[in-house]
mmCIF file of C-alpha atoms in Angstrom:
data_model
loop_
_atom_site.group_PDB
_atom_site.id
_atom_site.type_symbol
_atom_site.label_atom_id
_atom_site.label_comp_id
_atom_site.label_asym_id
_atom_site.label_seq_id
_atom_site.Cartn_x
_atom_site.Cartn_y
_atom_site.Cartn_z
ATOM 1 C CA MET A 24 3.377 23.168 -1.788
ATOM 2 C CA ARG A 25 3.617 20.060 0.426
ATOM 3 C CA GLY A 26 4.611 20.509 4.039
ATOM 4 C CA GLY A 27 3.725 17.148 5.540
ATOM 5 C CA LEU A 28 5.162 13.641 5.319
ATOM 6 C CA PHE A 29 3.604 10.931 3.162
ATOM 7 C CA ILE A 30 4.373 7.313 4.143
ATOM 8 C CA THR A 31 2.957 4.265 2.385
ATOM 9 C CA ILE A 32 2.998 0.635 3.486
ATOM 10 C CA GLU A 33 3.065 -2.064 0.813
ATOM 11 C CA GLY A 34 3.081 -5.848 0.742
ATOM 12 C CA GLY A 35 1.318 -8.960 -0.421
ATOM 13 C CA GLU A 36 -1.751 -10.470 1.178
ATOM 14 C CA GLY A 37 -1.193 -11.338 4.847
ATOM 15 C CA ALA A 38 2.087 -9.445 5.164
ATOM 16 C CA GLY A 39 0.977 -7.651 8.338
ATOM 17 C CA LYS A 40 0.401 -4.154 7.020
ATOM 18 C CA THR A 41 -2.568 -3.413 9.277
ATOM 19 C CA THR A 42 -0.733 -4.357 12.476
ATOM 20 C CA LEU A 43 2.339 -2.337 11.504
ATOM 21 C CA ILE A 44 0.320 0.724 10.530
ATOM 22 C CA THR A 45 -1.473 0.701 13.891
ATOM 23 C CA ARG A 46 1.827 0.639 15.770
ATOM 24 C CA LEU A 47 3.501 3.228 13.562
ATOM 25 C CA THR A 48 0.599 5.655 13.752
ATOM 26 C CA GLU A 49 0.618 5.536 17.548
ATOM 27 C CA ARG A 50 4.387 5.890 17.810
ATOM 28 C CA ILE A 51 4.716 8.717 15.306
ATOM 29 C CA TYR A 52 2.125 10.771 17.123
ATOM 30 C CA ARG A 53 3.669 9.945 20.496
ATOM 31 C CA GLU A 54 7.160 10.942 19.353
ATOM 32 C CA THR A 55 6.322 13.958 17.181
ATOM 33 C CA LYS A 56 2.951 15.262 18.500
ATOM 34 C CA LYS A 57 2.103 16.037 14.883
ATOM 35 C CA ARG A 58 -1.318 15.280 13.479
ATOM 36 C CA THR A 59 -1.020 11.773 12.056
ATOM 37 C CA ILE A 60 -3.634 10.441 9.648
ATOM 38 C CA ARG A 61 -4.095 6.747 8.958
ATOM 39 C CA THR A 62 -5.848 5.836 5.728
ATOM 40 C CA ARG A 63 -6.034 3.133 3.080
ATOM 41 C CA GLU A 64 -6.372 2.308 -0.595
ATOM 42 C CA PRO A 65 -8.546 1.606 -2.320
ATOM 43 C CA GLY A 66 -10.794 3.682 -0.107
ATOM 44 C CA GLY A 67 -10.129 6.324 2.516
ATOM 45 C CA SER A 68 -13.000 8.615 1.494
ATOM 46 C CA PRO A 69 -16.712 7.941 0.846
ATOM 47 C CA ILE A 70 -16.507 7.878 -2.955
ATOM 48 C CA ALA A 71 -13.263 5.910 -2.952
ATOM 49 C CA GLU A 72 -14.748 3.413 -0.487
ATOM 50 C CA ALA A 73 -17.688 2.899 -2.843
ATOM 51 C CA ILE A 74 -15.267 2.121 -5.662
ATOM 52 C CA ARG A 75 -13.402 -0.236 -3.304
ATOM 53 C CA GLY A 76 -16.602 -2.181 -2.824
ATOM 54 C CA VAL A 77 -16.835 -2.813 -6.561
ATOM 55 C CA ILE A 78 -13.145 -3.706 -6.965
ATOM 56 C CA LEU A 79 -12.921 -6.212 -4.129
ATOM 57 C CA ASP A 80 -16.384 -7.775 -4.309
ATOM 58 C CA THR A 81 -15.882 -11.539 -4.604
ATOM 59 C CA LYS A 82 -18.797 -11.668 -7.052
ATOM 60 C CA ASN A 83 -16.900 -9.576 -9.601
ATOM 61 C CA THR A 84 -14.569 -12.325 -10.788
ATOM 62 C CA ARG A 85 -15.188 -11.389 -14.443
ATOM 63 C CA MET A 86 -13.695 -7.932 -14.029
ATOM 64 C CA ASP A 87 -11.376 -7.057 -16.906
ATOM 65 C CA PRO A 88 -7.787 -6.225 -15.813
ATOM 66 C CA ARG A 89 -7.916 -2.806 -17.506
ATOM 67 C CA THR A 90 -11.194 -2.036 -15.764
ATOM 68 C CA GLU A 91 -9.549 -3.021 -12.494
ATOM 69 C CA ALA A 92 -6.553 -0.746 -13.126
ATOM 70 C CA LEU A 93 -8.780 2.201 -14.040
ATOM 71 C CA LEU A 94 -10.986 1.730 -10.978
ATOM 72 C CA TYR A 95 -7.955 1.680 -8.690
ATOM 73 C CA ALA A 96 -6.669 4.879 -10.287
ATOM 74 C CA ALA A 97 -10.081 6.551 -9.947
ATOM 75 C CA ALA A 98 -10.327 5.617 -6.265
ATOM 76 C CA ARG A 99 -6.756 6.839 -5.758
ATOM 77 C CA ARG A 100 -7.493 10.212 -7.319
ATOM 78 C CA GLN A 101 -10.553 10.802 -5.165
ATOM 79 C CA HIS A 102 -8.694 9.732 -2.040
ATOM 80 C CA LEU A 103 -5.808 12.072 -2.816
ATOM 81 C CA ALA A 104 -8.080 15.015 -3.578
ATOM 82 C CA GLU A 105 -10.241 14.584 -0.471
ATOM 83 C CA ILE A 106 -7.833 13.259 2.151
ATOM 84 C CA VAL A 107 -4.128 13.072 1.366
ATOM 85 C CA MET A 108 -3.330 16.328 -0.416
ATOM 86 C CA PRO A 109 -5.244 18.588 2.029
ATOM 87 C CA ALA A 110 -3.595 16.846 4.988
ATOM 88 C CA LEU A 111 -0.093 17.210 3.531
ATOM 89 C CA GLN A 112 -0.685 20.877 2.760
ATOM 90 C CA LYS A 113 -1.518 21.372 6.449
ATOM 91 C CA GLY A 114 1.740 19.725 7.489
ATOM 92 C CA SER A 115 0.226 16.456 8.727
ATOM 93 C CA ILE A 116 1.812 13.021 8.554
ATOM 94 C CA VAL A 117 -0.160 10.597 6.395
ATOM 95 C CA ILE A 118 0.287 6.816 6.634
ATOM 96 C CA CYS A 119 -1.471 4.962 3.844
ATOM 97 C CA ASP A 120 -2.098 1.239 3.481
ATOM 98 C CA ARG A 121 -1.173 0.741 -0.213
ATOM 99 C CA PHE A 122 -0.659 3.314 -2.954
ATOM 100 C CA VAL A 123 0.644 3.459 -6.534
ATOM 101 C CA ASP A 124 3.116 0.606 -6.077
ATOM 102 C CA SER A 125 0.205 -1.781 -5.517
ATOM 103 C CA SER A 126 -1.211 -0.920 -8.935
ATOM 104 C CA LEU A 127 2.166 -1.218 -10.626
ATOM 105 C CA VAL A 128 2.644 -4.650 -9.057
ATOM 106 C CA TYR A 129 -0.843 -6.176 -9.098
ATOM 107 C CA GLN A 130 -2.162 -4.837 -12.395
ATOM 108 C CA GLY A 131 1.027 -3.858 -14.201
ATOM 109 C CA TYR A 132 3.161 -6.883 -13.353
ATOM 110 C CA ALA A 133 1.007 -9.726 -12.014
ATOM 111 C CA ARG A 134 -1.926 -9.090 -14.378
ATOM 112 C CA GLY A 135 0.462 -8.469 -17.258
ATOM 113 C CA LEU A 136 -0.832 -5.036 -18.316
ATOM 114 C CA GLY A 137 2.666 -3.559 -18.229
ATOM 115 C CA VAL A 138 4.161 -1.476 -15.444
ATOM 116 C CA ASP A 139 4.724 1.542 -17.700
ATOM 117 C CA LYS A 140 1.121 1.542 -18.933
ATOM 118 C CA VAL A 141 -0.274 1.379 -15.416
ATOM 119 C CA TRP A 142 2.148 4.087 -14.316
ATOM 120 C CA ASP A 143 0.853 6.385 -17.082
ATOM 121 C CA ILE A 144 -2.711 6.006 -15.767
ATOM 122 C CA ASN A 145 -1.603 6.744 -12.223
ATOM 123 C CA ARG A 146 0.636 9.662 -13.099
ATOM 124 C CA PHE A 147 -2.477 11.419 -14.392
ATOM 125 C CA ALA A 148 -4.419 10.413 -11.251
ATOM 126 C CA THR A 149 -1.782 11.476 -8.724
ATOM 127 C CA GLU A 150 -0.391 14.669 -10.265
ATOM 128 C CA ASP A 151 3.032 13.362 -9.187
ATOM 129 C CA CYS A 152 2.026 13.273 -5.510
ATOM 130 C CA MET A 153 4.290 10.434 -4.432
ATOM 131 C CA PRO A 154 5.299 9.133 -0.990
ATOM 132 C CA ASN A 155 8.370 10.380 0.835
ATOM 133 C CA LEU A 156 8.865 6.853 2.147
ATOM 134 C CA THR A 157 7.467 3.448 1.211
ATOM 135 C CA LEU A 158 7.935 0.447 3.491
ATOM 136 C CA TYR A 159 7.574 -2.841 1.655
ATOM 137 C CA LEU A 160 6.810 -5.840 3.865
ATOM 138 C CA ASP A 161 8.400 -8.813 2.136
ATOM 139 C CA LEU A 162 6.958 -12.239 2.886
ATOM 140 C CA GLU A 163 6.722 -15.633 1.189
ATOM 141 C CA PRO A 164 3.221 -15.806 -0.368
ATOM 142 C CA GLU A 165 2.568 -19.200 1.211
ATOM 143 C CA VAL A 166 3.090 -17.696 4.657
ATOM 144 C CA GLY A 167 0.865 -14.700 3.967
ATOM 145 C CA LEU A 168 -1.987 -16.800 2.627
ATOM 146 C CA ALA A 169 -1.730 -19.126 5.622
ATOM 147 C CA ARG A 170 -2.028 -16.118 7.921
ATOM 148 C CA ILE A 171 -5.186 -15.062 6.113
ATOM 149 C CA ALA A 172 -6.672 -18.535 6.407
ATOM 150 C CA ASP A 173 -6.013 -18.509 10.155
ATOM 151 C CA ASN A 174 -7.565 -15.054 10.673
ATOM 152 C CA GLU A 175 -11.298 -15.562 10.908
ATOM 153 C CA HIS A 176 -11.905 -11.831 11.448
ATOM 154 C CA ARG A 177 -10.277 -10.719 8.190
ATOM 155 C CA GLU A 178 -12.568 -9.854 5.294
ATOM 156 C CA VAL A 179 -12.000 -12.162 2.305
ATOM 157 C CA ASN A 180 -11.756 -10.114 -0.895
ATOM 158 C CA ARG A 181 -11.500 -10.908 -4.602
ATOM 159 C CA LEU A 182 -7.690 -10.840 -4.607
ATOM 160 C CA ASP A 183 -7.605 -13.519 -1.912
ATOM 161 C CA LEU A 184 -9.265 -15.882 -4.399
ATOM 162 C CA GLU A 185 -6.303 -15.750 -6.779
ATOM 163 C CA GLY A 186 -4.023 -18.783 -6.974
ATOM 164 C CA LEU A 187 -0.570 -19.111 -5.466
ATOM 165 C CA ALA A 188 1.102 -18.419 -8.826
ATOM 166 C CA PHE A 189 -0.509 -14.976 -8.925
ATOM 167 C CA HIS A 190 0.674 -14.110 -5.415
ATOM 168 C CA ARG A 191 4.180 -15.266 -6.291
ATOM 169 C CA LYS A 192 4.146 -12.862 -9.220
ATOM 170 C CA VAL A 193 3.016 -10.107 -6.865
ATOM 171 C CA ARG A 194 6.071 -10.700 -4.706
ATOM 172 C CA GLU A 195 8.341 -10.708 -7.775
ATOM 173 C CA GLY A 196 6.820 -7.411 -8.827
ATOM 174 C CA TYR A 197 7.376 -5.800 -5.438
ATOM 175 C CA LEU A 198 11.011 -6.887 -5.356
ATOM 176 C CA GLN A 199 11.469 -5.331 -8.797
ATOM 177 C CA MET A 200 9.882 -2.076 -7.637
ATOM 178 C CA ALA A 201 12.210 -2.022 -4.626
ATOM 179 C CA GLU A 202 15.184 -2.288 -6.981
ATOM 180 C CA LYS A 203 13.779 0.360 -9.300
ATOM 181 C CA PHE A 204 13.068 2.942 -6.581
ATOM 182 C CA PRO A 205 15.755 2.371 -3.902
ATOM 183 C CA GLU A 206 15.663 6.006 -2.801
ATOM 184 C CA ARG A 207 12.031 5.631 -1.696
ATOM 185 C CA ILE A 208 11.244 1.959 -1.055
ATOM 186 C CA ARG A 209 12.708 0.196 1.987
ATOM 187 C CA THR A 210 12.293 -3.566 2.249
ATOM 188 C CA LEU A 211 11.479 -5.108 5.626
ATOM 189 C CA ASP A 212 11.357 -8.788 6.564
ATOM 190 C CA ALA A 213 7.682 -9.375 7.355
ATOM 191 C CA SER A 214 8.435 -12.780 8.888
ATOM 192 C CA GLU A 215 9.940 -10.975 11.902
ATOM 193 C CA GLU A 216 8.041 -10.764 15.173
ATOM 194 C CA PRO A 217 5.676 -7.744 15.189
ATOM 195 C CA ASP A 218 7.768 -5.847 17.762
ATOM 196 C CA ARG A 219 10.990 -6.266 15.773
ATOM 197 C CA LEU A 220 9.244 -5.347 12.534
ATOM 198 C CA ALA A 221 7.737 -2.219 14.076
ATOM 199 C CA GLU A 222 11.123 -1.153 15.431
ATOM 200 C CA ALA A 223 12.791 -1.606 12.039
ATOM 201 C CA ALA A 224 10.018 0.405 10.395
ATOM 202 C CA TRP A 225 10.322 3.170 12.983
ATOM 203 C CA ARG A 226 14.045 3.577 12.248
ATOM 204 C CA TRP A 227 13.272 4.348 8.598
ATOM 205 C CA VAL A 228 10.475 6.728 9.579
ATOM 206 C CA GLN A 229 12.835 8.562 11.932
ATOM 207 C CA LYS A 230 15.241 9.185 9.058
ATOM 208 C CA SER A 231 12.422 10.651 6.977
ATOM 209 C CA LEU A 232 11.385 12.931 9.841
ATOM 210 C CA THR A 233 14.824 14.552 10.139
#
């Protein structure tokens, strides 16, 4: 049913996902001439973006972890139904900033809801539509948070308000996911210079294109 290529980019706060996605999107189109769609989660479609606003609003600090997990899954489903699945069926390449792994790590592991429980919610939401390739940008949380503090143009969201201990757990969770799904998740050193990081990412994308 699926003729396109689905690539997701994962990482903690300040890992450099946005910069990498910009470079990859341009290079993939330049090298392949295939329609390449850049999108994000939560969000990517009007309804999903509305849900994103609720999830990341800094005023919603009382949000229950299960509510958070369900809202992410709801936004993901709408995004898949409106954007990702139709694009893949047309043979397009989709690059998405965050996907299921973020929920498994942030809500399942760091929030303590349980990875398996969060996966069950998302399996229903995704209908087993999973990425062909996931690039995880690994970075010390202290470095990522410092990058955010230095970037005056970046929107501050509710997750940025979490303490360092939470962000350390996020990194632990991602490293566990990389071990659990080695056939899909490739770990990149996000402390590398942007050019070197983009080149390393492109090599993995090339392998998925062949």
